[in-house]
Amino acid sequence: MNNYFVNLIIILISAAFINNVILSQFLGICPFLGISNKIKSAVGMGLAVMFVITTASIICSLAFRYILAPMNLQYLQTIVFIIVIAALVQFVEMVVKKVSPALYDALGVYLPLITTNCAVLGVALLNVEKDFDLVESIVNGFASALGFTVAIILMAGIRERMAYNDIPKVFKGFPITLVTATLMAMAFYGFSGLV
């Protein structure tokens, strides 16, 4: 098998499971804890973040490689990446509002907050830091978003099931959510031996 293809598979597995943006790097915690109470809204948020991270990875990689680096403007990368991400989120917000008003209402304030979701910016910056080419950036962006989506959907499923459990009063609400997130992070840590 081609070394480049093997490298892409390693990036995919690593970004989605081993270095999961939420459970390993602790990026994007706000929507993870805020939206993960219903599976439907978690899926919607996951798909929106998947589109934004993957598209931002493409645009930011191209902007850095073909505009910022050749002009010695690398110091502007964070500002440029934030502008790209904000524009993408505005686009996603308009589409979701038009296509699924119920999902738009369910996501509420968390949809425009994708702009400030540090996972989106973090992945774009990691692509530059690791000197990924365009294809590697796309794979890393998609895999990171996939890991985000898997984590938020798993959390939503667990939280929906916990609603019917007899939980001690001291753990009800946010504390049991944090305990659950901790256990999920420990479980994802088990993937560290894969690569």
mmCIF file of C-alpha atoms in Angstrom:
data_model
loop_
_atom_site.group_PDB
_atom_site.id
_atom_site.type_symbol
_atom_site.label_atom_id
_atom_site.label_comp_id
_atom_site.label_asym_id
_atom_site.label_seq_id
_atom_site.Cartn_x
_atom_site.Cartn_y
_atom_site.Cartn_z
ATOM 1 C CA MET A 1 0.000 0.000 0.000
ATOM 2 C CA ASN A 2 1.138 3.530 -0.732
ATOM 3 C CA ASN A 3 2.782 5.314 2.250
ATOM 4 C CA TYR A 4 0.730 8.453 1.596
ATOM 5 C CA PHE A 5 -2.524 6.465 1.739
ATOM 6 C CA VAL A 6 -1.416 4.761 4.971
ATOM 7 C CA ASN A 7 -0.586 8.196 6.404
ATOM 8 C CA LEU A 8 -4.120 9.400 5.521
ATOM 9 C CA ILE A 9 -5.640 6.390 7.309
ATOM 10 C CA ILE A 10 -3.487 7.118 10.374
ATOM 11 C CA ILE A 11 -4.609 10.764 10.330
ATOM 12 C CA LEU A 12 -8.250 9.645 10.011
ATOM 13 C CA ILE A 13 -8.148 7.188 12.918
ATOM 14 C CA SER A 14 -6.021 9.455 15.076
ATOM 15 C CA ALA A 15 -8.169 12.569 14.613
ATOM 16 C CA ALA A 16 -11.501 10.788 15.033
ATOM 17 C CA PHE A 17 -10.752 8.563 18.002
ATOM 18 C CA ILE A 18 -7.299 8.892 19.575
ATOM 19 C CA ASN A 19 -7.017 12.691 19.539
ATOM 20 C CA ASN A 20 -10.758 13.341 19.657
ATOM 21 C CA VAL A 21 -11.247 17.113 19.749
ATOM 22 C CA ILE A 22 -13.722 16.921 22.629
ATOM 23 C CA LEU A 23 -12.620 13.978 24.733
ATOM 24 C CA SER A 24 -8.854 14.227 24.295
ATOM 25 C CA GLN A 25 -8.065 17.825 23.353
ATOM 26 C CA PHE A 26 -11.023 19.342 25.273
ATOM 27 C CA LEU A 27 -11.993 21.663 22.424
ATOM 28 C CA GLY A 28 -15.658 22.352 21.719
ATOM 29 C CA ILE A 29 -16.885 21.528 25.222
ATOM 30 C CA CYS A 30 -19.630 24.211 25.201
ATOM 31 C CA PRO A 31 -21.827 22.630 22.491
ATOM 32 C CA PHE A 32 -20.875 19.159 23.735
ATOM 33 C CA LEU A 33 -22.401 19.846 27.141
ATOM 34 C CA GLY A 34 -25.112 22.261 25.958
ATOM 35 C CA ILE A 35 -26.648 20.415 23.013
ATOM 36 C CA SER A 36 -26.114 16.807 24.013
ATOM 37 C CA ASN A 37 -29.405 16.332 25.849
ATOM 38 C CA LYS A 38 -31.366 15.139 22.776
ATOM 39 C CA ILE A 39 -30.070 12.898 19.995
ATOM 40 C CA LYS A 40 -31.860 14.846 17.249
ATOM 41 C CA SER A 41 -30.254 18.160 18.187
ATOM 42 C CA ALA A 42 -26.871 16.420 18.702
ATOM 43 C CA VAL A 43 -27.031 14.969 15.191
ATOM 44 C CA GLY A 44 -27.928 18.381 13.760
ATOM 45 C CA MET A 45 -25.081 20.073 15.612
ATOM 46 C CA GLY A 46 -22.687 17.300 14.606
ATOM 47 C CA LEU A 47 -23.574 17.634 10.930
ATOM 48 C CA ALA A 48 -23.295 21.425 11.061
ATOM 49 C CA VAL A 49 -19.896 21.219 12.764
ATOM 50 C CA MET A 50 -18.816 18.526 10.298
ATOM 51 C CA PHE A 51 -19.588 20.810 7.358
ATOM 52 C CA VAL A 52 -17.942 23.841 8.972
ATOM 53 C CA ILE A 53 -14.756 22.077 10.118
ATOM 54 C CA THR A 54 -14.233 20.232 6.832
ATOM 55 C CA THR A 55 -14.904 23.291 4.677
ATOM 56 C CA ALA A 56 -12.854 25.548 6.961
ATOM 57 C CA SER A 57 -9.971 23.067 6.738
ATOM 58 C CA ILE A 58 -10.043 23.319 2.948
ATOM 59 C CA ILE A 59 -10.347 27.105 2.716
ATOM 60 C CA CYS A 60 -7.909 27.856 5.541
ATOM 61 C CA SER A 61 -5.327 25.432 4.142
ATOM 62 C CA LEU A 62 -5.547 27.045 0.721
ATOM 63 C CA ALA A 63 -5.473 30.566 2.171
ATOM 64 C CA PHE A 64 -2.424 29.804 4.286
ATOM 65 C CA ARG A 65 -0.505 27.899 1.622
ATOM 66 C CA TYR A 66 -1.218 30.160 -1.363
ATOM 67 C CA ILE A 67 -1.837 33.606 0.139
ATOM 68 C CA LEU A 68 -0.469 34.052 3.661
ATOM 69 C CA ALA A 69 2.770 32.028 3.428
ATOM 70 C CA PRO A 70 3.958 33.364 0.037
ATOM 71 C CA MET A 71 3.307 36.954 1.179
ATOM 72 C CA ASN A 72 4.966 36.394 4.594
ATOM 73 C CA LEU A 73 1.683 37.141 6.373
ATOM 74 C CA GLN A 74 1.581 34.033 8.584
ATOM 75 C CA TYR A 75 0.952 36.231 11.633
ATOM 76 C CA LEU A 76 -2.529 36.967 10.217
ATOM 77 C CA GLN A 77 -3.556 33.303 10.098
ATOM 78 C CA THR A 78 -5.760 33.396 13.213
ATOM 79 C CA ILE A 79 -7.670 36.471 12.036
ATOM 80 C CA VAL A 80 -8.120 35.089 8.526
ATOM 81 C CA PHE A 81 -9.235 31.697 9.859
ATOM 82 C CA ILE A 82 -11.785 33.307 12.187
ATOM 83 C CA ILE A 83 -13.229 35.339 9.300
ATOM 84 C CA VAL A 84 -13.511 32.199 7.152
ATOM 85 C CA ILE A 85 -15.175 30.276 9.991
ATOM 86 C CA ALA A 86 -17.622 33.123 10.737
ATOM 87 C CA ALA A 87 -18.661 33.280 7.077
ATOM 88 C CA LEU A 88 -19.180 29.506 6.938
ATOM 89 C CA VAL A 89 -21.272 29.524 10.115
ATOM 90 C CA GLN A 90 -23.463 32.312 8.732
ATOM 91 C CA PHE A 91 -24.029 30.188 5.635
ATOM 92 C CA VAL A 92 -24.872 27.101 7.717
ATOM 93 C CA GLU A 93 -27.211 29.115 9.922
ATOM 94 C CA MET A 94 -29.133 30.434 6.898
ATOM 95 C CA VAL A 95 -29.421 26.953 5.372
ATOM 96 C CA VAL A 96 -30.569 25.281 8.610
ATOM 97 C CA LYS A 97 -33.107 28.057 9.265
ATOM 98 C CA LYS A 98 -34.522 27.627 5.749
ATOM 99 C CA VAL A 99 -34.431 23.807 5.548
ATOM 100 C CA SER A 100 -35.310 22.807 9.128
ATOM 101 C CA PRO A 101 -36.798 25.529 11.339
ATOM 102 C CA ALA A 102 -37.400 22.967 14.128
ATOM 103 C CA LEU A 103 -33.711 22.023 14.193
ATOM 104 C CA TYR A 104 -32.790 25.703 14.032
ATOM 105 C CA ASP A 105 -34.917 26.337 17.126
ATOM 106 C CA ALA A 106 -33.532 23.243 18.891
ATOM 107 C CA LEU A 107 -29.935 24.332 18.320
ATOM 108 C CA GLY A 108 -30.775 27.833 19.490
ATOM 109 C CA VAL A 109 -27.811 29.946 20.487
ATOM 110 C CA TYR A 110 -25.374 27.075 19.956
ATOM 111 C CA LEU A 111 -25.600 27.268 16.153
ATOM 112 C CA PRO A 112 -24.110 30.769 15.837
ATOM 113 C CA LEU A 113 -21.684 29.830 18.610
ATOM 114 C CA ILE A 114 -19.983 27.426 16.186
ATOM 115 C CA THR A 115 -18.126 30.570 15.134
ATOM 116 C CA THR A 116 -16.482 30.675 18.544
ATOM 117 C CA ASN A 117 -16.216 26.889 18.860
ATOM 118 C CA CYS A 118 -12.542 26.449 19.531
ATOM 119 C CA ALA A 119 -12.627 22.991 17.891
ATOM 120 C CA VAL A 120 -13.182 24.576 14.474
ATOM 121 C CA LEU A 121 -10.341 27.065 14.835
ATOM 122 C CA GLY A 122 -8.192 24.485 16.607
ATOM 123 C CA VAL A 123 -8.388 22.025 13.712
ATOM 124 C CA ALA A 124 -7.545 24.739 11.176
ATOM 125 C CA LEU A 125 -4.535 25.809 13.246
ATOM 126 C CA LEU A 126 -3.412 22.194 13.775
ATOM 127 C CA ASN A 127 -3.487 21.614 10.024
ATOM 128 C CA VAL A 128 -1.037 24.495 9.586
ATOM 129 C CA GLU A 129 1.056 23.537 12.610
ATOM 130 C CA LYS A 130 1.466 19.945 11.407
ATOM 131 C CA ASP A 131 2.228 21.206 7.876
ATOM 132 C CA PHE A 132 -0.534 19.101 6.318
ATOM 133 C CA ASP A 133 -1.060 19.432 2.588
ATOM 134 C CA LEU A 134 -4.585 20.024 1.226
ATOM 135 C CA VAL A 135 -5.667 16.363 1.213
ATOM 136 C CA GLU A 136 -4.251 15.740 4.690
ATOM 137 C CA SER A 137 -6.020 18.895 5.924
ATOM 138 C CA ILE A 138 -9.320 17.683 4.482
ATOM 139 C CA VAL A 139 -8.915 14.236 6.047
ATOM 140 C CA ASN A 140 -7.891 15.706 9.418
ATOM 141 C CA GLY A 141 -10.769 18.201 9.332
ATOM 142 C CA PHE A 142 -13.357 15.593 8.386
ATOM 143 C CA ALA A 143 -12.044 13.043 10.895
ATOM 144 C CA SER A 144 -11.941 15.621 13.706
ATOM 145 C CA ALA A 145 -15.523 16.617 12.906
ATOM 146 C CA LEU A 146 -16.513 12.953 12.748
ATOM 147 C CA GLY A 147 -14.986 12.427 16.193
ATOM 148 C CA PHE A 148 -16.868 15.487 17.469
ATOM 149 C CA THR A 149 -20.124 14.133 16.016
ATOM 150 C CA VAL A 150 -19.605 10.634 17.439
ATOM 151 C CA ALA A 151 -18.828 12.042 20.888
ATOM 152 C CA ILE A 152 -21.808 14.409 20.996
ATOM 153 C CA ILE A 153 -24.252 11.748 19.725
ATOM 154 C CA LEU A 154 -22.965 9.182 22.235
ATOM 155 C CA MET A 155 -23.342 11.729 25.026
ATOM 156 C CA ALA A 156 -26.874 12.590 23.883
ATOM 157 C CA GLY A 157 -27.839 8.917 23.838
ATOM 158 C CA ILE A 158 -26.446 8.400 27.321
ATOM 159 C CA ARG A 159 -28.142 11.539 28.653
ATOM 160 C CA GLU A 160 -31.496 10.497 27.178
ATOM 161 C CA ARG A 161 -31.188 7.130 28.921
ATOM 162 C CA MET A 162 -30.096 8.767 32.197
ATOM 163 C CA ALA A 163 -33.305 10.798 32.257
ATOM 164 C CA TYR A 164 -35.162 7.589 33.194
ATOM 165 C CA ASN A 165 -32.659 6.445 35.843
ATOM 166 C CA ASP A 166 -32.785 6.987 39.562
ATOM 167 C CA ILE A 167 -29.781 9.252 40.071
ATOM 168 C CA PRO A 168 -28.818 10.488 43.561
ATOM 169 C CA LYS A 169 -29.977 14.055 44.099
ATOM 170 C CA VAL A 170 -26.430 15.381 44.489
ATOM 171 C CA PHE A 171 -25.518 14.103 40.986
ATOM 172 C CA LYS A 172 -28.657 15.210 39.105
ATOM 173 C CA GLY A 173 -28.182 17.562 36.172
ATOM 174 C CA PHE A 174 -24.757 18.908 35.336
ATOM 175 C CA PRO A 175 -22.664 16.829 37.790
ATOM 176 C CA ILE A 176 -23.721 13.487 36.284
ATOM 177 C CA THR A 177 -23.075 14.949 32.829
ATOM 178 C CA LEU A 178 -19.501 15.784 33.825
ATOM 179 C CA VAL A 179 -19.004 12.319 35.341
ATOM 180 C CA THR A 180 -20.317 10.791 32.119
ATOM 181 C CA ALA A 181 -17.998 12.967 30.003
ATOM 182 C CA THR A 182 -15.075 11.868 32.179
ATOM 183 C CA LEU A 183 -15.933 8.194 31.696
ATOM 184 C CA MET A 184 -16.285 8.739 27.935
ATOM 185 C CA ALA A 185 -12.873 10.433 27.816
ATOM 186 C CA MET A 186 -11.373 7.473 29.675
ATOM 187 C CA ALA A 187 -13.024 5.071 27.241
ATOM 188 C CA PHE A 188 -11.683 6.994 24.220
ATOM 189 C CA TYR A 189 -8.252 6.955 25.843
ATOM 190 C CA GLY A 190 -8.339 3.195 25.227
ATOM 191 C CA PHE A 191 -7.965 3.919 21.497
ATOM 192 C CA SER A 192 -4.491 5.362 22.087
ATOM 193 C CA GLY A 193 -2.826 2.031 21.353
ATOM 194 C CA LEU A 194 -4.285 1.830 17.824
ATOM 195 C CA VAL A 195 -1.673 3.973 16.112
#
